[in-house]
């Protein structure tokens, strides 16, 4: 089914709590984009808590965001089963043999990520896609004119969203790691030694996630 959440509403708190609960009740995975950081009060406790089972949580961000978000995201980068990709480009020619990249310069406020969607349990029989104009924040839910759709149980829609998410996530994650290695002067090729197998996204301490990719193969 499809549920529409409009803002602003006096029920903004209940609406935001509904979105947080969808993440908290995930059984297989959470894939989330954020343009202006992660709300530490609403989403921080869910993302940081130690789950009794290993659920991958992938965040695709424009950047660290405001100070409270930056502290949270930096902790999440070292949280088990949580992977973070921030917008990045090879502007400084960090990797030998790769063409130096340049941004268009059309938008200085948001240069990489401006989508607002979350996918919960995409490879199950009851996936949820939460998408629209609204940021997952109190200001967006309480004050701004926004719309959000919650699409539940539509496997085709979930497939399309998760494929696009992973395409953009891997694009930026790689560049983000290259840039970090370049700044630390560790040599960017160390990244390839550490993450030569992309299945590392679904591993932690030797435990392998179940395979959920049948619909996509």
Coordinates of C-alpha atoms in Angstrom, one line a residue:
X1 CA 0.0 0.0 0.0
X2 CA 0.9 3.7 -0.2
X3 CA 0.7 6.2 2.6
X4 CA 1.1 10.0 2.0
X5 CA 2.5 12.2 4.7
X6 CA 2.1 16.0 4.1
X7 CA 3.9 18.7 6.1
X8 CA 3.6 20.9 8.0
X9 CA 1.1 19.2 10.3
X10 CA 0.3 19.3 14.0
X11 CA 1.0 15.6 13.8
X12 CA 4.6 16.1 12.7
X13 CA 6.0 14.3 15.7
X14 CA 3.9 11.2 15.1
X15 CA 4.8 11.2 11.4
X16 CA 8.5 11.5 12.1
X17 CA 8.2 8.8 14.8
X18 CA 6.6 6.5 12.2
X19 CA 9.6 6.9 9.9
X20 CA 12.0 6.2 12.7
X21 CA 10.0 3.1 13.8
X22 CA 10.3 1.7 10.2
X23 CA 14.1 1.9 10.5
X24 CA 14.0 0.5 14.1
X25 CA 11.9 -2.5 13.0
X26 CA 14.1 -3.4 10.0
X27 CA 14.7 -7.2 9.6
X28 CA 17.2 -7.2 6.7
X29 CA 18.7 -3.8 6.0
X30 CA 18.3 0.0 5.9
X31 CA 19.5 2.2 3.1
X32 CA 19.2 5.9 3.7
X33 CA 20.1 9.2 1.9
X34 CA 20.5 12.5 3.7
X35 CA 21.4 15.9 2.2
X36 CA 22.0 17.9 5.4
X37 CA 23.3 15.5 8.0
X38 CA 21.6 12.9 10.2
X39 CA 19.3 14.0 13.0
X40 CA 21.1 12.8 16.1
X41 CA 18.0 12.9 18.4
X42 CA 15.6 11.0 16.2
X43 CA 17.8 8.6 14.2
X44 CA 21.0 8.5 16.2
X45 CA 19.8 6.0 18.9
X46 CA 18.5 3.6 16.3
X47 CA 21.6 3.7 14.1
X48 CA 24.0 3.4 17.0
X49 CA 22.3 0.7 19.1
X50 CA 23.8 -2.7 19.2
X51 CA 21.3 -5.0 17.4
X52 CA 20.8 -8.6 18.4
X53 CA 21.3 -9.6 14.8
X54 CA 23.5 -8.1 12.1
X55 CA 21.5 -5.7 10.0
X56 CA 23.5 -3.6 7.4
X57 CA 22.8 0.1 7.7
X58 CA 24.1 2.1 4.7
X59 CA 24.1 5.9 4.7
X60 CA 24.6 8.1 1.7
X61 CA 25.3 11.7 2.7
X62 CA 26.1 15.0 1.1
X63 CA 28.6 15.6 3.9
X64 CA 28.9 15.3 7.7
X65 CA 26.3 18.0 8.1
X66 CA 25.9 20.3 11.1
X67 CA 28.1 19.8 14.2
X68 CA 25.8 17.4 16.1
X69 CA 25.4 15.4 12.9
X70 CA 29.1 15.3 12.3
X71 CA 29.8 13.8 15.7
X72 CA 27.2 11.2 15.1
X73 CA 28.3 10.3 11.6
X74 CA 31.9 10.0 12.7
X75 CA 30.8 7.5 15.3
X76 CA 28.7 5.6 12.8
X77 CA 31.7 5.2 10.5
X78 CA 33.2 3.0 13.3
X79 CA 29.9 1.2 14.2
X80 CA 29.5 -2.5 13.3
X81 CA 27.3 -3.1 10.3
X82 CA 27.1 0.6 9.5
X83 CA 28.7 2.0 6.3
X84 CA 28.8 5.6 5.4
X85 CA 29.5 7.3 2.0
X86 CA 29.9 11.0 1.7
X87 CA 29.9 13.0 -1.5
X88 CA 33.4 13.1 -2.9
X89 CA 35.2 13.5 -6.2
X90 CA 38.8 13.0 -7.4
X91 CA 39.4 16.7 -7.7
X92 CA 43.1 16.6 -6.6
X93 CA 44.0 13.6 -8.9
X94 CA 44.5 11.5 -5.9
X95 CA 44.8 8.2 -7.8
X96 CA 47.5 7.8 -10.4
X97 CA 46.0 6.7 -13.8
X98 CA 42.6 8.2 -13.1
X99 CA 41.3 11.3 -14.8
X100 CA 41.0 14.3 -12.5
X101 CA 37.3 15.1 -11.9
X102 CA 35.6 18.5 -11.7
X103 CA 32.2 19.6 -10.5
X104 CA 29.9 21.7 -12.6
X105 CA 29.8 24.5 -10.0
X106 CA 26.1 24.9 -10.7
X107 CA 25.2 24.5 -7.0
X108 CA 27.5 25.4 -4.2
X109 CA 25.0 24.6 -1.4
X110 CA 24.4 21.0 -2.4
X111 CA 27.1 19.6 -4.6
X112 CA 26.5 15.8 -4.5
X113 CA 23.4 14.4 -2.7
X114 CA 20.0 16.0 -2.5
X115 CA 17.7 13.0 -2.6
X116 CA 15.6 12.1 0.4
X117 CA 14.7 8.5 0.6
X118 CA 15.0 5.4 2.8
X119 CA 14.6 1.8 1.8
X120 CA 13.9 -0.7 4.6
X121 CA 14.2 -4.5 4.0
X122 CA 14.4 -4.2 0.2
X123 CA 15.0 -7.8 -0.6
X124 CA 12.2 -9.2 1.5
X125 CA 8.6 -9.8 0.6
X126 CA 7.5 -6.6 2.4
X127 CA 9.9 -3.8 1.6
X128 CA 9.3 -0.2 2.4
X129 CA 10.4 2.8 0.3
X130 CA 10.0 6.2 2.0
X131 CA 10.6 9.0 -0.4
X132 CA 9.6 12.6 -1.3
X133 CA 10.7 16.2 -0.9
X134 CA 11.1 16.1 2.9
X135 CA 14.3 15.8 4.8
X136 CA 14.1 13.4 7.7
X137 CA 14.2 16.2 10.2
X138 CA 12.1 18.0 12.7
X139 CA 12.3 21.3 10.8
X140 CA 11.1 19.6 7.6
X141 CA 8.2 17.9 9.3
X142 CA 7.1 20.8 11.5
X143 CA 7.7 23.9 9.4
X144 CA 8.2 23.3 5.7
X145 CA 5.7 22.5 2.9
X146 CA 6.8 18.9 2.1
X147 CA 5.4 15.6 0.9
X148 CA 6.5 12.0 1.7
X149 CA 5.3 8.8 0.3
X150 CA 5.6 5.5 2.1
X151 CA 5.4 2.6 -0.4
X152 CA 5.0 -0.7 1.3
X153 CA 5.1 -4.2 -0.2
X154 CA 6.0 -3.1 -3.8
X155 CA 9.0 -5.2 -4.6
X156 CA 9.6 -3.7 -8.0
X157 CA 9.8 -0.2 -6.6
X158 CA 12.2 -1.4 -3.9
X159 CA 14.4 -3.1 -6.5
X160 CA 14.7 0.1 -8.5
X161 CA 15.5 2.2 -5.5
X162 CA 18.0 -0.1 -3.9
X163 CA 19.9 -0.5 -7.3
X164 CA 20.1 3.2 -7.7
X165 CA 21.1 3.7 -4.1
X166 CA 24.0 1.2 -4.4
X167 CA 25.1 2.7 -7.7
X168 CA 25.5 6.1 -6.2
X169 CA 26.7 4.8 -2.8
X170 CA 29.6 2.8 -4.3
X171 CA 30.5 5.7 -6.6
X172 CA 31.0 8.1 -3.6
X173 CA 32.3 5.6 -1.1
X174 CA 35.3 4.7 -3.2
X175 CA 36.1 8.4 -3.8
X176 CA 35.6 9.2 -0.2
X177 CA 38.1 6.6 0.8
X178 CA 40.6 7.6 -1.8
X179 CA 40.4 11.2 -0.6
X180 CA 40.8 10.1 3.0
X181 CA 43.9 8.0 2.2
X182 CA 45.3 10.9 0.1
X183 CA 45.0 13.3 3.0
X184 CA 46.6 10.9 5.5
X185 CA 49.4 10.2 3.0
X186 CA 48.8 6.5 3.4
X187 CA 48.7 5.9 -0.3
X188 CA 45.3 5.4 -1.9
X189 CA 46.0 1.8 -3.1
X190 CA 45.9 0.7 0.6
X191 CA 42.1 0.9 0.1
X192 CA 42.2 -1.9 -2.5
X193 CA 44.2 -4.1 -0.2
X194 CA 41.7 -3.6 2.6
X195 CA 38.5 -3.9 0.5
X196 CA 39.4 -5.9 -2.5
X197 CA 36.2 -7.9 -2.2
X198 CA 33.0 -5.8 -2.3
X199 CA 31.3 -8.5 -0.3
X200 CA 33.0 -6.9 2.7
X201 CA 29.9 -4.6 2.7
X202 CA 28.0 -7.6 4.1
X203 CA 30.6 -9.0 6.4
X204 CA 31.7 -8.3 9.9
X205 CA 34.1 -10.3 12.1
X206 CA 33.7 -13.3 9.7
X207 CA 29.9 -13.5 9.8
X208 CA 28.3 -13.6 6.4
X209 CA 24.9 -12.0 5.8
X210 CA 22.3 -14.2 4.0
X211 CA 21.9 -13.7 0.3
X212 CA 18.9 -11.5 -0.6
X213 CA 19.7 -10.8 -4.2
X214 CA 17.6 -13.3 -6.0
X215 CA 15.2 -10.8 -7.5
X216 CA 18.1 -8.9 -9.0
X217 CA 19.9 -11.8 -10.7

